[in-house]
């Protein structure tokens, strides 16, 4: 009887061990599933963050490019306006020459104009 009791106890221990092993395996599988899910979620978040950073990088790169392009245009305009500056100076010289010519002509004929005005002012017509 004792031997069958011992056999029954051994059977209970083996059954308990199998149940414990089953519980451990179930917990291990659940843990692996949670780790896999956490890894997938982390990879998804990383991909979203990477896309966001890449988008911001591209925006800043475009902004820098546009600023550089704008600066290049300003430099070009300033260099081109150097030519315009030469044109402005040429036009100023031509204008001054024309003004001097008109002053000389006015000085040359001013005596004749004064005489003509005096004649018309002092002559009385009936």
N, CA and C atoms as an extended XYZ file, in Angstrom:
378
Properties=species:S:1:pos:R:3:atomname:S:1:resname:S:1:resid:I:1 pbc="F F F"
N         0.774       -1.150        0.000 N   UNK     1
C         0.000        0.000        0.000 CA  UNK     1
C         0.846        1.257        0.000 C   UNK     1
N         1.843        1.130        0.739 N   UNK     2
C         2.722        2.281        0.771 CA  UNK     2
C         3.388        2.483       -0.577 C   UNK     2
N         3.625        1.394       -1.232 N   UNK     3
C         4.274        1.522       -2.517 CA  UNK     3
C         3.316        2.141       -3.524 C   UNK     3
N         2.030        1.795       -3.416 N   UNK     4
C         1.097        2.409       -4.335 CA  UNK     4
C         0.851        3.858       -3.934 C   UNK     4
N         0.976        4.131       -2.663 N   UNK     5
C         0.858        5.515       -2.221 CA  UNK     5
C         2.047        6.313       -2.731 C   UNK     5
N         3.214        5.706       -2.696 N   UNK     6
C         4.419        6.361       -3.198 CA  UNK     6
C         4.320        6.574       -4.692 C   UNK     6
N         3.739        5.553       -5.378 N   UNK     7
C         3.557        5.682       -6.820 CA  UNK     7
C         2.568        6.805       -7.126 C   UNK     7
N         1.510        6.894       -6.314 N   UNK     8
C         0.520        7.952       -6.520 CA  UNK     8
C         1.126        9.319       -6.281 C   UNK     8
N         1.999        9.402       -5.262 N   UNK     9
C         2.655       10.681       -4.973 CA  UNK     9
C         3.590       11.082       -6.102 C   UNK     9
N         4.285       10.065       -6.649 N   UNK    10
C         5.201       10.352       -7.764 CA  UNK    10
C         4.386       10.817       -8.971 C   UNK    10
N         3.257       10.166       -9.209 N   UNK    11
C         2.405       10.545      -10.332 CA  UNK    11
C         1.883       11.978      -10.147 C   UNK    11
N         1.532       12.308       -8.909 N   UNK    12
C         1.066       13.677       -8.631 CA  UNK    12
C         2.194       14.681       -8.868 C   UNK    12
N         3.395       14.313       -8.429 N   UNK    13
C         4.541       15.208       -8.646 CA  UNK    13
C         4.811       15.387      -10.141 C   UNK    13
N         4.762       14.283      -10.897 N   UNK    14
C         4.996       14.377      -12.347 CA  UNK    14
C         3.908       15.227      -13.015 C   UNK    14
N         2.664       15.045      -12.584 N   UNK    15
C         1.567       15.831      -13.145 CA  UNK    15
C         1.740       17.303      -12.790 C   UNK    15
N         2.137       17.580      -11.554 N   UNK    16
C         2.363       18.968      -11.128 CA  UNK    16
C         3.526       19.571      -11.903 C   UNK    16
N         4.556       18.766      -12.144 N   UNK    17
C         5.712       19.256      -12.906 CA  UNK    17
C         5.297       19.572      -14.340 C   UNK    17
N         4.497       18.694      -14.937 N   UNK    18
C         4.030       18.941      -16.300 CA  UNK    18
C         3.148       20.193      -16.355 C   UNK    18
N         2.291       20.353      -15.364 N   UNK    19
C         1.433       21.542      -15.313 CA  UNK    19
C         2.271       22.802      -15.138 C   UNK    19
N         3.278       22.721      -14.268 N   UNK    20
C         4.171       23.866      -14.060 CA  UNK    20
C         4.928       24.181      -15.343 C   UNK    20
N         5.398       23.130      -16.028 N   UNK    21
C         6.111       23.331      -17.294 CA  UNK    21
C         5.179       23.972      -18.323 C   UNK    21
N         3.936       23.529      -18.350 N   UNK    22
C         2.947       24.100      -19.263 CA  UNK    22
C         2.712       25.580      -18.939 C   UNK    22
N         2.594       25.924      -17.666 N   UNK    23
C         2.403       27.321      -17.237 CA  UNK    23
C         3.615       28.161      -17.625 C   UNK    23
N         4.824       27.620      -17.400 N   UNK    24
C         6.058       28.339      -17.747 CA  UNK    24
C         6.118       28.560      -19.254 C   UNK    24
N         5.800       27.517      -20.041 N   UNK    25
C         5.826       27.650      -21.504 CA  UNK    25
C         4.801       28.679      -21.986 C   UNK    25
N         3.607       28.660      -21.388 N   UNK    26
C         2.575       29.633      -21.754 CA  UNK    26
C         3.044       31.055      -21.427 C   UNK    26
N         3.630       31.239      -20.260 N   UNK    27
C         4.142       32.557      -19.860 CA  UNK    27
C         5.274       32.992      -20.781 C   UNK    27
N         6.163       32.041      -21.125 N   UNK    28
C         7.288       32.353      -22.014 CA  UNK    28
C         6.754       32.775      -23.387 C   UNK    28
N         5.775       32.046      -23.903 N   UNK    29
C         5.200       32.381      -25.212 CA  UNK    29
C         4.498       33.741      -25.174 C   UNK    29
N         3.782       34.016      -24.074 N   UNK    30
C         3.121       35.319      -23.933 CA  UNK    30
C         4.156       36.434      -23.871 C   UNK    30
N         5.247       36.180      -23.149 N   UNK    31
C         6.320       37.175      -23.043 CA  UNK    31
C         6.943       37.417      -24.411 C   UNK    31
N         7.192       36.360      -25.171 N   UNK    32
C         7.784       36.504      -26.500 CA  UNK    32
C         6.836       37.282      -27.428 C   UNK    32
N         5.535       37.000      -27.301 N   UNK    33
C         4.550       37.714      -28.120 CA  UNK    33
C         4.529       39.197      -27.760 C   UNK    33
N         4.588       39.509      -26.459 N   UNK    34
C         4.617       40.916      -26.027 CA  UNK    34
C         5.893       41.601      -26.514 C   UNK    34
N         7.029       40.912      -26.430 N   UNK    35
C         8.289       41.491      -26.911 CA  UNK    35
C         8.234       41.750      -28.415 C   UNK    35
N         7.668       40.791      -29.160 N   UNK    36
C         7.550       40.952      -30.605 CA  UNK    36
C         6.651       42.143      -30.930 C   UNK    36
N         5.530       42.256      -30.218 N   UNK    37
C         4.606       43.374      -30.432 CA  UNK    37
C         5.281       44.700      -30.079 C   UNK    37
N         6.007       44.727      -28.960 N   UNK    38
C         6.703       45.951      -28.548 CA  UNK    38
C         7.757       46.334      -29.581 C   UNK    38
N         8.466       45.335      -30.120 N   UNK    39
C         9.487       45.604      -31.135 CA  UNK    39
C         8.844       46.184      -32.392 C   UNK    39
N         7.716       45.609      -32.823 N   UNK    40
C         7.026       46.115      -34.011 CA  UNK    40
C         6.529       47.541      -33.801 C   UNK    40
N         5.975       47.814      -32.608 N   UNK    41
C         5.506       49.173      -32.313 CA  UNK    41
C         6.671       50.156      -32.282 C   UNK    41
N         7.791       49.727      -31.694 N   UNK    42
C         8.973       50.600      -31.643 CA  UNK    42
C         9.492       50.872      -33.048 C   UNK    42
N         9.531       49.847      -33.893 N   UNK    43
C         9.991       50.042      -35.270 CA  UNK    43
C         9.056       50.980      -36.027 C   UNK    43
N         7.754       50.862      -35.765 N   UNK    44
C         6.788       51.755      -36.402 CA  UNK    44
C         7.019       53.195      -35.951 C   UNK    44
N         7.210       53.394      -34.641 N   UNK    45
C         7.469       54.745      -34.120 CA  UNK    45
C         8.767       55.301      -34.685 C   UNK    45
N         9.784       54.441      -34.783 N   UNK    46
C        11.068       54.883      -35.337 CA  UNK    46
C        10.890       55.303      -36.791 C   UNK    46
N        10.134       54.515      -37.560 N   UNK    47
C         9.900       54.852      -38.965 CA  UNK    47
C         9.154       56.180      -39.088 C   UNK    47
N         8.151       56.391      -38.237 N   UNK    48
C         7.404       57.652      -38.271 CA  UNK    48
C         8.304       58.823      -37.899 C   UNK    48
N         9.119       58.632      -36.865 N   UNK    49
C        10.029       59.698      -36.438 CA  UNK    49
C        11.054       59.987      -37.533 C   UNK    49
N        11.576       58.921      -38.134 N   UNK    50
C        12.555       59.091      -39.204 CA  UNK    50
C        11.933       59.858      -40.368 C   UNK    50
N        10.686       59.529      -40.712 N   UNK    51
C         9.998       60.233      -41.799 CA  UNK    51
C         9.796       61.702      -41.441 C   UNK    51
N         9.442       61.964      -40.192 N   UNK    52
C         9.237       63.347      -39.743 CA  UNK    52
C        10.550       64.127      -39.804 C   UNK    52
N        11.629       63.511      -39.323 N   UNK    53
C        12.935       64.183      -39.337 CA  UNK    53
C        13.390       64.405      -40.777 C   UNK    53
N        13.168       63.420      -41.635 N   UNK    54
C        13.547       63.554      -43.040 CA  UNK    54
C        12.760       64.683      -43.705 C   UNK    54
N        11.464       64.766      -43.398 N   UNK    55
C        10.630       65.836      -43.953 CA  UNK    55
C        11.137       67.198      -43.490 C   UNK    55
N        11.446       67.320      -42.208 N   UNK    56
C        11.967       68.582      -41.664 CA  UNK    56
C        13.312       68.924      -42.302 C   UNK    56
N        14.146       67.901      -42.483 N   UNK    57
C        15.449       68.103      -43.117 CA  UNK    57
C        15.267       68.616      -44.541 C   UNK    57
N        14.367       67.985      -45.294 N   UNK    58
C        14.124       68.410      -46.672 CA  UNK    58
C        13.575       69.838      -46.716 C   UNK    58
N        12.708       70.182      -45.748 N   UNK    59
C        12.164       71.539      -45.692 CA  UNK    59
C        13.273       72.555      -45.445 C   UNK    59
N        14.140       72.235      -44.472 N   UNK    60
C        15.238       73.160      -44.169 CA  UNK    60
C        16.223       73.234      -45.326 C   UNK    60
N        16.460       72.110      -45.982 N   UNK    61
C        17.354       72.098      -47.130 CA  UNK    61
C        16.793       72.981      -48.242 C   UNK    61
N        15.485       72.871      -48.475 N   UNK    62
C        14.845       73.714      -49.488 CA  UNK    62
C        14.923       75.185      -49.086 C   UNK    62
N        14.728       75.459      -47.798 N   UNK    63
C        14.810       76.838      -47.304 CA  UNK    63
C        16.216       77.398      -47.508 C   UNK    63
N        17.217       76.598      -47.174 N   UNK    64
C        18.606       77.032      -47.366 CA  UNK    64
C        18.884       77.250      -48.847 C   UNK    64
N        18.386       76.340      -49.687 N   UNK    65
C        18.586       76.472      -51.127 CA  UNK    65
C        17.952       77.760      -51.642 C   UNK    65
N        16.718       78.015      -51.190 N   UNK    66
C        16.038       79.235      -51.641 CA  UNK    66
C        16.755       80.484      -51.150 C   UNK    66
N        17.239       80.448      -49.901 N   UNK    67
C        17.991       81.597      -49.388 CA  UNK    67
C        19.269       81.794      -50.186 C   UNK    67
N        19.955       80.693      -50.501 N   UNK    68
C        21.178       80.792      -51.292 CA  UNK    68
C        20.871       81.327      -52.680 C   UNK    68
N        19.780       80.832      -53.248 N   UNK    69
C        19.379       81.303      -54.567 CA  UNK    69
C        19.029       82.784      -54.520 C   UNK    69
N        18.331       83.182      -53.462 N   UNK    70
C        17.977       84.586      -53.291 CA  UNK    70
C        19.232       85.444      -53.154 C   UNK    70
N        20.187       84.958      -52.345 N   UNK    71
C        21.444       85.691      -52.182 CA  UNK    71
C        22.182       85.791      -53.511 C   UNK    71
N        22.186       84.702      -54.275 N   UNK    72
C        22.858       84.716      -55.571 CA  UNK    72
C        22.187       85.714      -56.506 C   UNK    72
N        20.861       85.768      -56.460 N   UNK    73
C        20.141       86.733      -57.295 CA  UNK    73
C        20.480       88.163      -56.888 C   UNK    73
N        20.546       88.407      -55.583 N   UNK    74
C        20.894       89.750      -55.117 CA  UNK    74
C        22.298       90.137      -55.564 C   UNK    74
N        23.228       89.197      -55.468 N   UNK    75
C        24.599       89.471      -55.912 CA  UNK    75
C        24.599       89.781      -57.401 C   UNK    75
N        23.855       88.982      -58.174 N   UNK    76
C        23.779       89.208      -59.613 CA  UNK    76
C        23.181       90.576      -59.913 C   UNK    76
N        22.124       90.916      -59.192 N   UNK    77
C        21.478       92.214      -59.408 CA  UNK    77
C        22.436       93.345      -59.062 C   UNK    77
N        23.163       93.178      -57.948 N   UNK    78
C        24.119       94.225      -57.571 CA  UNK    78
C        25.209       94.357      -58.623 C   UNK    78
N        25.683       93.216      -59.138 N   UNK    79
C        26.707       93.278      -60.173 CA  UNK    79
C        26.137       93.891      -61.447 C   UNK    79
N        24.900       93.512      -61.766 N   UNK    80
C        24.265       94.063      -62.961 CA  UNK    80
C        23.990       95.545      -62.784 C   UNK    80
N        23.636       95.923      -61.554 N   UNK    81
C        23.351       97.329      -61.324 CA  UNK    81
C        24.618       98.156      -61.421 C   UNK    81
N        25.776       97.507      -61.331 N   UNK    82
C        27.022       98.219      -61.588 CA  UNK    82
C        27.002       98.749      -63.005 C   UNK    82
N        26.515       97.919      -63.941 N   UNK    83
C        26.351       98.368      -65.315 CA  UNK    83
C        25.292       99.460      -65.374 C   UNK    83
N        24.222       99.281      -64.641 N   UNK    84
C        23.181      100.299      -64.597 CA  UNK    84
C        23.735      101.577      -63.990 C   UNK    84
N        24.595      101.428      -63.007 N   UNK    85
C        25.231      102.600      -62.411 CA  UNK    85
C        26.036      103.356      -63.450 C   UNK    85
N        26.709      102.625      -64.331 N   UNK    86
C        27.462      103.268      -65.406 CA  UNK    86
C        26.502      103.987      -66.348 C   UNK    86
N        25.368      103.362      -66.621 N   UNK    87
C        24.363      104.007      -67.474 CA  UNK    87
C        23.817      105.260      -66.813 C   UNK    87
N        23.581      105.185      -65.533 N   UNK    88
C        23.078      106.351      -64.803 CA  UNK    88
C        24.095      107.480      -64.874 C   UNK    88
N        25.353      107.157      -64.675 N   UNK    89
C        26.389      108.203      -64.736 CA  UNK    89
C        26.474      108.795      -66.134 C   UNK    89
N        26.365      107.952      -67.146 N   UNK    90
C        26.407      108.442      -68.521 CA  UNK    90
C        25.228      109.378      -68.784 C   UNK    90
N        24.037      108.957      -68.314 N   UNK    91
C        22.852      109.805      -68.499 CA  UNK    91
C        22.980      111.120      -67.740 C   UNK    91
N        23.560      111.067      -66.547 N   UNK    92
C        23.765      112.304      -65.781 CA  UNK    92
C        24.700      113.244      -66.528 C   UNK    92
N        25.755      112.697      -67.115 N   UNK    93
C        26.693      113.538      -67.876 CA  UNK    93
C        26.010      114.153      -69.090 C   UNK    93
N        25.214      113.340      -69.796 N   UNK    94
C        24.501      113.863      -70.962 CA  UNK    94
C        23.520      114.964      -70.551 C   UNK    94
N        22.828      114.756      -69.444 N   UNK    95
C        21.873      115.749      -68.954 CA  UNK    95
C        22.588      117.038      -68.577 C   UNK    95
N        23.698      116.909      -67.872 N   UNK    96
C        24.482      118.099      -67.504 CA  UNK    96
C        24.957      118.836      -68.753 C   UNK    96
N        25.381      118.095      -69.769 N   UNK    97
C        25.840      118.734      -71.007 CA  UNK    97
C        24.694      119.496      -71.672 C   UNK    97
N        23.503      118.894      -71.694 N   UNK    98
C        22.351      119.572      -72.297 CA  UNK    98
C        21.965      120.813      -71.498 C   UNK    98
N        22.013      120.692      -70.164 N   UNK    99
C        21.698      121.859      -69.326 CA  UNK    99
C        22.706      122.974      -69.568 C   UNK    99
N        23.987      122.635      -69.630 N   UNK   100
C        25.016      123.646      -69.906 CA  UNK   100
C        24.784      124.300      -71.271 C   UNK   100
N        24.424      123.496      -72.274 N   UNK   101
C        24.159      124.034      -73.613 CA  UNK   101
C        22.983      125.019      -73.576 C   UNK   101
N        21.911      124.629      -72.850 N   UNK   102
C        20.754      125.523      -72.744 CA  UNK   102
C        21.112      126.810      -72.008 C   UNK   102
N        21.922      126.714      -70.958 N   UNK   103
C        22.343      127.923      -70.233 CA  UNK   103
C        23.164      128.832      -71.135 C   UNK   103
N        24.055      128.253      -71.910 N   UNK   104
C        24.876      129.062      -72.828 CA  UNK   104
C        24.007      129.750      -73.881 C   UNK   104
N        23.039      129.006      -74.432 N   UNK   105
C        22.130      129.591      -75.426 CA  UNK   105
C        21.309      130.712      -74.798 C   UNK   105
N        20.828      130.469      -73.559 N   UNK   106
C        20.038      131.500      -72.876 CA  UNK   106
C        20.892      132.733      -72.624 C   UNK   106
N        22.125      132.536      -72.217 N   UNK   107
C        23.011      133.686      -71.973 CA  UNK   107
C        23.291      134.427      -73.278 C   UNK   107
N        23.448      133.690      -74.359 N   UNK   108
C        23.765      134.305      -75.651 CA  UNK   108
C        22.611      135.165      -76.173 C   UNK   108
N        21.375      134.685      -75.983 N   UNK   109
C        20.251      135.442      -76.551 CA  UNK   109
C        19.509      136.279      -75.518 C   UNK   109
N        19.980      136.272      -74.271 N   UNK   110
C        19.235      137.002      -73.234 CA  UNK   110
C        19.174      138.507      -73.518 C   UNK   110
N        20.254      139.090      -74.034 N   UNK   111
C        20.217      140.522      -74.336 CA  UNK   111
C        19.171      140.821      -75.407 C   UNK   111
N        19.112      139.995      -76.436 N   UNK   112
C        18.121      140.200      -77.504 CA  UNK   112
C        16.699      140.055      -76.959 C   UNK   112
N        16.476      139.081      -76.064 N   UNK   113
C        15.143      138.864      -75.500 CA  UNK   113
C        14.755      140.049      -74.628 C   UNK   113
N        15.685      140.566      -73.841 N   UNK   114
C        15.392      141.721      -72.987 CA  UNK   114
C        15.038      142.926      -73.858 C   UNK   114
N        15.780      143.145      -74.918 N   UNK   115
C        15.494      144.270      -75.814 CA  UNK   115
C        14.116      144.125      -76.449 C   UNK   115
N        13.777      142.910      -76.867 N   UNK   116
C        12.479      142.676      -77.491 CA  UNK   116
C        11.352      142.905      -76.481 C   UNK   116
N        11.517      142.447      -75.253 N   UNK   117
C        10.493      142.639      -74.224 CA  UNK   117
C        10.320      144.125      -73.910 C   UNK   117
N        11.432      144.823      -73.762 N   UNK   118
C        11.342      146.260      -73.486 CA  UNK   118
C        10.631      147.001      -74.624 C   UNK   118
N        10.920      146.618      -75.829 N   UNK   119
C        10.287      147.264      -76.982 CA  UNK   119
C         8.781      147.051      -76.938 C   UNK   119
N         8.344      145.821      -76.647 N   UNK   120
C         6.904      145.540      -76.622 CA  UNK   120
C         6.212      146.172      -75.419 C   UNK   120
N         6.917      146.282      -74.307 N   UNK   121
C         6.307      146.862      -73.115 CA  UNK   121
C         6.202      148.386      -73.267 C   UNK   121
N         7.180      148.978      -73.859 N   UNK   122
C         7.177      150.445      -73.950 CA  UNK   122
C         6.441      150.980      -75.180 C   UNK   122
N         6.147      150.177      -76.125 N   UNK   123
C         5.433      150.629      -77.323 CA  UNK   123
C         3.940      150.581      -77.059 C   UNK   123
N         3.290      151.716      -77.346 N   UNK   124
C         1.847      151.805      -77.147 CA  UNK   124
C         1.193      151.753      -78.510 C   UNK   124
N         0.247      150.873      -78.625 N   UNK   125
C        -0.492      150.780      -79.885 CA  UNK   125
C        -1.866      151.405      -79.708 C   UNK   125
N        -2.336      152.027      -80.780 N   UNK   126
C        -3.659      152.638      -80.755 CA  UNK   126
C        -4.707      151.691      -81.128 C   UNK   126
